[in-house]
CSV table of N, CA and C in Angstrom, one decimal:
chain,number,residue,atom,x,y,z
A,1,MET,N,77.7,100.2,46.0
A,1,MET,CA,78.1,100.5,47.0
A,1,MET,C,79.2,101.8,46.5
A,2,LEU,N,79.0,102.9,47.4
A,2,LEU,CA,79.7,104.4,46.8
A,2,LEU,C,81.0,104.3,47.3
A,3,ASN,N,81.0,103.7,48.5
A,3,ASN,CA,82.2,104.0,49.4
A,3,ASN,C,82.6,102.9,49.8
A,4,SER,N,84.1,102.5,49.9
A,4,SER,CA,84.6,101.2,50.4
A,4,SER,C,85.1,101.4,51.6
A,5,LEU,N,85.4,100.4,52.5
A,5,LEU,CA,85.7,100.4,53.9
A,5,LEU,C,87.5,101.0,54.2
A,6,ALA,N,88.0,101.1,52.9
A,6,ALA,CA,89.2,101.9,53.3
A,6,ALA,C,88.9,103.2,53.1
A,7,THR,N,88.0,103.9,52.2
A,7,THR,CA,87.8,105.4,52.6
A,7,THR,C,87.0,105.3,54.0
A,8,GLY,N,86.2,104.9,54.5
A,8,GLY,CA,85.9,105.1,55.8
A,8,GLY,C,86.8,104.6,56.7
A,9,ARG,N,87.7,104.1,56.7
A,9,ARG,CA,88.7,104.0,57.7
A,9,ARG,C,89.8,105.3,57.7
A,10,ARG,N,90.1,105.5,56.3
A,10,ARG,CA,90.4,106.7,56.2
A,10,ARG,C,90.3,108.0,56.8
A,11,LEU,N,88.5,108.4,56.5
A,11,LEU,CA,87.9,109.3,57.0
A,11,LEU,C,88.1,109.1,58.5
A,12,ALA,N,87.8,107.6,59.3
A,12,ALA,CA,87.7,107.9,60.8
A,12,ALA,C,89.1,108.3,61.4
A,13,LEU,N,90.1,107.8,60.5
A,13,LEU,CA,91.6,108.3,61.0
A,13,LEU,C,92.0,109.6,61.2
A,14,ARG,N,91.2,110.1,59.6
A,14,ARG,CA,91.5,112.0,59.7
A,14,ARG,C,90.7,112.5,60.5
A,15,THR,N,89.5,111.9,61.0
A,15,THR,CA,88.7,112.6,62.1
A,15,THR,C,89.5,112.6,63.2
A,16,SER,N,89.7,111.4,63.5
A,16,SER,CA,90.7,111.3,65.3
A,16,SER,C,91.9,112.3,65.2
A,17,LEU,N,92.7,112.2,63.9
A,17,LEU,CA,93.6,113.2,64.3
A,17,LEU,C,93.2,114.6,64.3
A,18,LEU,N,92.4,114.9,63.5
A,18,LEU,CA,91.9,116.4,63.5
A,18,LEU,C,91.2,116.7,65.2
A,19,GLN,N,90.8,115.5,65.8
A,19,GLN,CA,90.1,116.0,67.2
A,19,GLN,C,91.4,116.1,68.1
A,20,LEU,N,92.2,115.4,67.6
A,20,LEU,CA,93.7,115.1,68.8
A,20,LEU,C,94.4,116.6,68.6
A,21,ALA,N,94.3,117.2,67.2
A,21,ALA,CA,94.7,118.8,67.1
A,21,ALA,C,94.0,119.5,67.6
A,22,VAL,N,92.4,119.5,67.7
A,22,VAL,CA,91.8,120.5,68.3
A,22,VAL,C,92.0,120.3,69.8
A,23,ALA,N,92.6,119.3,70.4
A,23,ALA,CA,92.7,118.8,71.6
A,23,ALA,C,93.9,119.8,72.1
A,24,VAL,N,94.7,120.0,71.5
A,24,VAL,CA,95.9,120.5,71.7
A,24,VAL,C,95.8,122.0,71.3
A,25,LEU,N,95.1,122.7,70.4
A,25,LEU,CA,94.6,123.8,70.2
A,25,LEU,C,93.8,124.4,71.4
A,26,ALA,N,92.9,123.6,71.6
A,26,ALA,CA,92.1,124.0,73.1
A,26,ALA,C,92.9,124.3,74.1
A,27,GLY,N,93.8,123.4,74.5
A,27,GLY,CA,94.7,123.8,75.6
A,27,GLY,C,95.5,124.6,75.4
A,28,VAL,N,96.1,124.9,74.2
A,28,VAL,CA,96.5,126.2,74.2
A,28,VAL,C,95.9,127.2,74.3
A,29,ALA,N,94.8,127.2,73.5
A,29,ALA,CA,94.0,128.6,73.7
A,29,ALA,C,93.6,128.8,75.2
A,30,PHE,N,93.5,127.8,76.0
A,30,PHE,CA,92.6,128.0,77.6
A,30,PHE,C,94.2,128.2,78.2
A,31,LEU,N,95.1,128.2,78.0
A,31,LEU,CA,96.4,128.3,78.8
A,31,LEU,C,96.6,129.9,79.1
A,32,ALA,N,95.7,130.6,78.5
A,32,ALA,CA,95.9,132.2,78.9
A,32,ALA,C,95.0,132.1,80.0
A,33,GLN,N,94.3,131.5,80.3
A,33,GLN,CA,93.3,131.5,82.0
A,33,GLN,C,93.7,130.8,82.9
A,34,GLY,N,94.8,129.8,82.3
A,34,GLY,CA,95.5,129.1,83.5
A,34,GLY,C,95.4,127.6,83.2
A,35,PRO,N,96.2,127.0,83.7
A,35,PRO,CA,96.6,125.4,83.4
A,35,PRO,C,95.9,124.6,83.8
A,36,ARG,N,94.5,124.8,85.0
A,36,ARG,CA,93.5,123.8,85.3
A,36,ARG,C,92.3,124.0,84.0
A,37,GLU,N,92.4,125.3,83.4
A,37,GLU,CA,91.5,125.3,82.3
A,37,GLU,C,92.1,124.7,81.1
A,38,ALA,N,93.6,124.7,80.8
A,38,ALA,CA,94.1,124.2,79.8
A,38,ALA,C,93.9,122.6,79.6
A,39,ILE,N,94.1,122.2,80.9
A,39,ILE,CA,94.4,120.6,81.2
A,39,ILE,C,92.8,120.2,80.7
A,40,ALA,N,91.5,120.7,81.6
A,40,ALA,CA,90.2,120.5,81.1
A,40,ALA,C,89.7,120.7,79.6
A,41,ALA,N,90.3,121.7,79.2
A,41,ALA,CA,89.9,121.8,77.6
A,41,ALA,C,90.6,120.4,77.1
A,42,ALA,N,91.8,120.6,77.3
A,42,ALA,CA,92.7,119.4,76.3
A,42,ALA,C,91.9,118.1,76.4
A,43,ALA,N,92.0,117.9,78.0
A,43,ALA,CA,91.4,116.3,78.2
A,43,ALA,C,89.9,116.0,77.5
A,44,ALA,N,89.1,117.1,77.7
A,44,ALA,CA,87.8,116.7,77.1
A,44,ALA,C,87.8,116.5,75.8
A,45,ALA,N,88.5,117.3,74.9
A,45,ALA,CA,88.5,117.1,73.8
A,45,ALA,C,89.2,115.9,73.1
A,46,THR,N,90.4,115.4,74.0
A,46,THR,CA,91.1,114.0,73.7
A,46,THR,C,90.2,113.1,74.3
A,47,MET,N,88.9,113.0,75.3
A,47,MET,CA,88.2,112.0,75.2
A,47,MET,C,87.2,111.8,74.0
A,48,VAL,N,86.9,112.9,73.6
A,48,VAL,CA,86.1,112.8,72.1
A,48,VAL,C,86.8,111.8,71.2
A,49,ALA,N,88.4,112.4,70.8
A,49,ALA,CA,89.2,111.5,70.0
A,49,ALA,C,89.4,110.3,70.0
A,50,LEU,N,89.5,109.9,71.6
A,50,LEU,CA,89.5,108.8,71.9
A,50,LEU,C,88.4,107.6,71.5
A,51,GLY,N,87.1,108.4,72.2
A,51,GLY,CA,86.3,107.6,71.5
A,51,GLY,C,85.6,107.5,70.4
A,52,THR,N,86.3,108.3,69.3
A,52,THR,CA,86.1,108.5,68.1
A,52,THR,C,87.3,107.0,67.5
A,53,ALA,N,88.3,107.3,67.9
A,53,ALA,CA,89.2,105.9,67.7
A,53,ALA,C,88.6,104.7,68.0
A,54,LEU,N,87.9,104.6,69.3
A,54,LEU,CA,87.9,103.3,69.3
A,54,LEU,C,86.6,102.9,68.6
A,55,PHE,N,85.5,103.8,68.3
A,55,PHE,CA,84.3,103.4,67.6
A,55,PHE,C,85.1,103.0,66.2
A,56,SER,N,85.5,103.5,65.8
A,56,SER,CA,86.4,103.2,64.2
A,56,SER,C,87.2,101.7,64.4
A,57,VAL,N,87.9,101.5,65.2
A,57,VAL,CA,88.6,100.2,65.3
A,57,VAL,C,87.5,99.3,65.7
A,58,ARG,N,86.5,99.5,66.5
A,58,ARG,CA,85.3,98.4,66.5
A,58,ARG,C,84.3,98.3,65.5
A,59,PHE,N,84.3,99.1,64.9
A,59,PHE,CA,83.1,99.2,63.7
A,59,PHE,C,84.1,98.8,62.3
A,60,PHE,N,85.2,99.0,61.9
A,60,PHE,CA,86.3,98.5,61.0
A,60,PHE,C,87.1,97.4,60.9
A,61,SER,N,86.8,96.7,62.1
A,61,SER,CA,87.7,96.0,62.3
A,61,SER,C,87.4,94.3,61.9
A,62,GLY,N,86.3,94.5,60.3
A,62,GLY,CA,86.1,93.3,59.6
A,62,GLY,C,84.5,93.3,60.0
A,63,LEU,N,84.1,93.5,58.8
A,63,LEU,CA,82.5,93.2,58.4
A,63,LEU,C,82.1,92.2,57.5
A,64,HIS,N,81.2,91.2,57.9
A,64,HIS,CA,81.1,89.9,57.3
A,64,HIS,C,79.5,89.7,57.3
A,65,GLY,N,78.8,91.1,56.6
A,65,GLY,CA,77.2,91.1,56.7
A,65,GLY,C,76.3,92.5,57.5
A,66,ALA,N,75.3,92.4,57.0
A,66,ALA,CA,74.4,93.8,57.4
A,66,ALA,C,74.3,93.2,59.1
A,67,ARG,N,74.0,92.1,59.5
A,67,ARG,CA,73.6,92.0,61.1
A,67,ARG,C,74.8,92.1,61.8
A,68,MET,N,76.1,91.7,61.2
A,68,MET,CA,77.3,92.0,62.1
A,68,MET,C,77.9,93.5,61.9
A,69,ALA,N,77.4,94.0,60.6
A,69,ALA,CA,77.7,95.5,60.7
A,69,ALA,C,76.8,96.4,61.8
A,70,LEU,N,76.0,96.1,61.6
A,70,LEU,CA,74.8,96.6,62.7
A,70,LEU,C,75.0,96.7,64.1
A,71,SER,N,75.3,95.2,64.1
A,71,SER,CA,76.2,95.0,65.7
A,71,SER,C,77.4,95.5,65.9
A,72,ARG,N,78.2,95.9,65.2
A,72,ARG,CA,79.6,96.7,65.5
A,72,ARG,C,79.1,97.9,65.5
A,73,LEU,N,78.4,98.2,64.8
A,73,LEU,CA,77.6,99.9,64.8
A,73,LEU,C,77.6,100.3,66.2
A,74,LEU,N,76.4,99.6,67.0
A,74,LEU,CA,76.0,99.9,67.8
A,74,LEU,C,77.0,99.7,68.8
A,75,THR,N,77.8,98.8,68.9
A,75,THR,CA,78.9,98.4,69.9
A,75,THR,C,80.0,99.4,70.5
A,76,GLY,N,80.1,99.7,68.7
A,76,GLY,CA,81.0,100.9,68.6
A,76,GLY,C,80.6,102.4,69.2
A,77,MET,N,79.6,102.6,68.9
A,77,MET,CA,78.8,103.9,69.5
A,77,MET,C,78.7,103.7,71.0
A,78,LEU,N,78.1,102.6,71.3
A,78,LEU,CA,78.1,102.7,73.0
A,78,LEU,C,79.4,102.9,73.7
A,79,LEU,N,80.7,102.1,73.1
A,79,LEU,CA,81.8,102.2,73.7
A,79,LEU,C,82.2,103.5,73.4
A,80,LYS,N,82.0,104.3,72.5
A,80,LYS,CA,82.5,105.7,72.5
A,80,LYS,C,81.9,106.6,73.5
A,81,TRP,N,80.4,106.5,73.5
A,81,TRP,CA,79.7,107.2,74.6
A,81,TRP,C,80.2,106.9,76.1
A,82,ILE,N,80.5,105.7,76.3
A,82,ILE,CA,81.1,105.7,77.5
A,82,ILE,C,82.2,106.1,78.0
A,83,VAL,N,83.3,106.0,76.6
A,83,VAL,CA,84.5,107.1,77.0
A,83,VAL,C,84.4,108.2,77.0
A,84,ILE,N,83.5,108.9,76.4
A,84,ILE,CA,83.1,110.2,76.5
A,84,ILE,C,82.5,110.6,77.9
A,85,VAL,N,81.6,109.9,78.1
A,85,VAL,CA,80.5,110.3,79.3
A,85,VAL,C,81.9,110.1,80.7
A,86,GLY,N,82.4,108.4,80.6
A,86,GLY,CA,83.0,108.5,81.6
A,86,GLY,C,84.2,109.3,81.7
A,87,GLY,N,84.6,109.6,80.7
A,87,GLY,CA,86.0,110.9,80.8
A,87,GLY,C,85.3,111.9,81.4
A,88,LEU,N,84.2,112.6,81.3
A,88,LEU,CA,83.6,114.0,81.4
A,88,LEU,C,83.6,113.8,82.9
A,89,VAL,N,82.8,112.3,83.5
A,89,VAL,CA,82.8,112.4,85.1
A,89,VAL,C,83.9,112.6,85.4
A,90,VAL,N,85.2,112.0,85.1
A,90,VAL,CA,86.2,111.7,85.8
A,90,VAL,C,86.7,113.2,85.7
A,91,ILE,N,86.8,114.1,84.6
A,91,ILE,CA,87.4,115.5,84.2
A,91,ILE,C,86.9,116.3,85.4
A,92,LEU,N,85.3,116.4,85.6
A,92,LEU,CA,84.3,117.0,86.4
A,92,LEU,C,84.3,116.7,88.0
A,93,PHE,N,84.2,115.4,88.1
A,93,PHE,CA,84.2,115.2,89.5
A,93,PHE,C,85.3,114.7,90.0
A,94,GLN,N,86.0,113.9,89.6
A,94,GLN,CA,87.3,113.4,89.9
A,94,GLN,C,88.4,114.6,90.3
A,95,PHE,N,88.6,115.1,89.2
A,95,PHE,CA,89.5,116.2,89.5
A,95,PHE,C,89.3,117.6,89.8
A,96,LYS,N,87.8,118.1,89.6
A,96,LYS,CA,87.2,118.7,89.8
A,96,LYS,C,87.9,120.4,89.0
A,97,LEU,N,87.9,119.8,87.5
A,97,LEU,CA,88.3,120.7,87.0
A,97,LEU,C,87.4,121.8,86.2
A,98,PRO,N,87.7,122.8,85.8
A,98,PRO,CA,86.5,124.0,85.5
A,98,PRO,C,85.4,123.4,84.4
A,99,PRO,N,84.3,123.4,84.5
A,99,PRO,CA,83.3,122.7,83.4
A,99,PRO,C,83.3,123.4,82.0
A,100,PRO,N,83.6,124.9,82.1
A,100,PRO,CA,83.5,125.6,80.9
A,100,PRO,C,84.3,125.2,80.0
A,101,ALA,N,85.7,125.4,80.2
A,101,ALA,CA,86.7,124.7,79.8
A,101,ALA,C,86.6,123.5,79.2
A,102,ALA,N,86.0,122.4,80.1
A,102,ALA,CA,85.9,121.0,79.6
A,102,ALA,C,85.0,120.7,78.6
A,103,ILE,N,83.4,121.7,78.8
A,103,ILE,CA,83.1,121.9,77.8
A,103,ILE,C,83.2,122.6,76.3
A,104,THR,N,83.6,123.4,76.7
A,104,THR,CA,84.3,124.1,75.4
A,104,THR,C,85.3,123.0,74.4
A,105,GLY,N,85.9,122.5,75.4
A,105,GLY,CA,87.1,121.6,74.2
A,105,GLY,C,86.2,120.3,73.8
A,106,LEU,N,85.1,119.9,74.3
A,106,LEU,CA,84.3,118.7,74.3
A,106,LEU,C,83.6,119.2,72.7
A,107,VAL,N,82.8,120.3,72.8
A,107,VAL,CA,82.1,120.9,72.0
A,107,VAL,C,83.2,121.0,70.6
A,108,ALA,N,84.1,121.8,70.6
A,108,ALA,CA,85.4,121.8,69.9
A,108,ALA,C,85.7,120.6,68.9
A,109,ALA,N,85.7,119.5,69.5
A,109,ALA,CA,86.1,118.7,69.2
A,109,ALA,C,84.7,117.7,68.4
A,110,PHE,N,83.9,118.0,68.8
A,110,PHE,CA,82.8,117.6,68.2
A,110,PHE,C,82.4,118.2,66.7
A,111,ALA,N,82.9,119.5,66.9
A,111,ALA,CA,83.0,120.3,65.5
A,111,ALA,C,83.7,119.9,64.4
A,112,VAL,N,84.7,119.3,65.1
A,112,VAL,CA,85.6,118.5,63.6
A,112,VAL,C,84.5,117.5,62.6
A,113,TYR,N,83.7,117.2,63.2
A,113,TYR,CA,82.8,116.3,62.6
A,113,TYR,C,82.1,117.0,61.2
A,114,LEU,N,81.7,118.2,61.3
A,114,LEU,CA,81.4,119.1,60.6
A,114,LEU,C,82.2,119.4,59.8
A,115,LEU,N,83.5,119.4,60.1
A,115,LEU,CA,84.5,119.7,59.1
A,115,LEU,C,84.9,118.2,58.4
A,116,ALA,N,85.1,117.2,59.1
A,116,ALA,CA,85.6,116.0,58.3
A,116,ALA,C,84.6,115.4,57.0
A,117,PHE,N,83.0,115.5,57.8
A,117,PHE,CA,82.2,115.2,56.9
A,117,PHE,C,81.9,116.0,55.5
A,118,ARG,N,82.3,117.4,55.8
A,118,ARG,CA,82.2,118.3,54.7
A,118,ARG,C,83.2,118.4,53.9
A,119,PHE,N,84.4,118.2,54.1
A,119,PHE,CA,85.5,118.1,53.2
A,119,PHE,C,86.0,116.8,53.2
A,120,LYS,N,85.6,115.7,52.3
A,120,LYS,CA,86.2,114.3,52.3
A,120,LYS,C,87.3,114.2,51.5
A,121,GLY,N,87.3,115.0,50.8
A,121,GLY,CA,88.5,115.0,49.7
A,121,GLY,C,89.9,115.2,50.3
């Protein structure tokens, strides 16, 4: 095995923290267009960070074999997407915040994966 669980936990924590930082940056960037746009961008990016954190907590809570690892991986991914899609539904339909800002925040937070896995060190 090339990677330990501790390395995976550190990478997941770093990814979640970077996504939260992107949420703040997206909110600040959209503040020029107005407070509703800033809230939409920051909230969407925060949903991605919360989904990533929930996934990592579920997946890294203790592995005891391949079957358990696969089960935790699948349930973690399901919970992550429930948080992201549910959060987006609340942002767009309940609070009626602007979709372009929310989608931009969502994409910006997902772009962190490219950086997190590219620069592991």
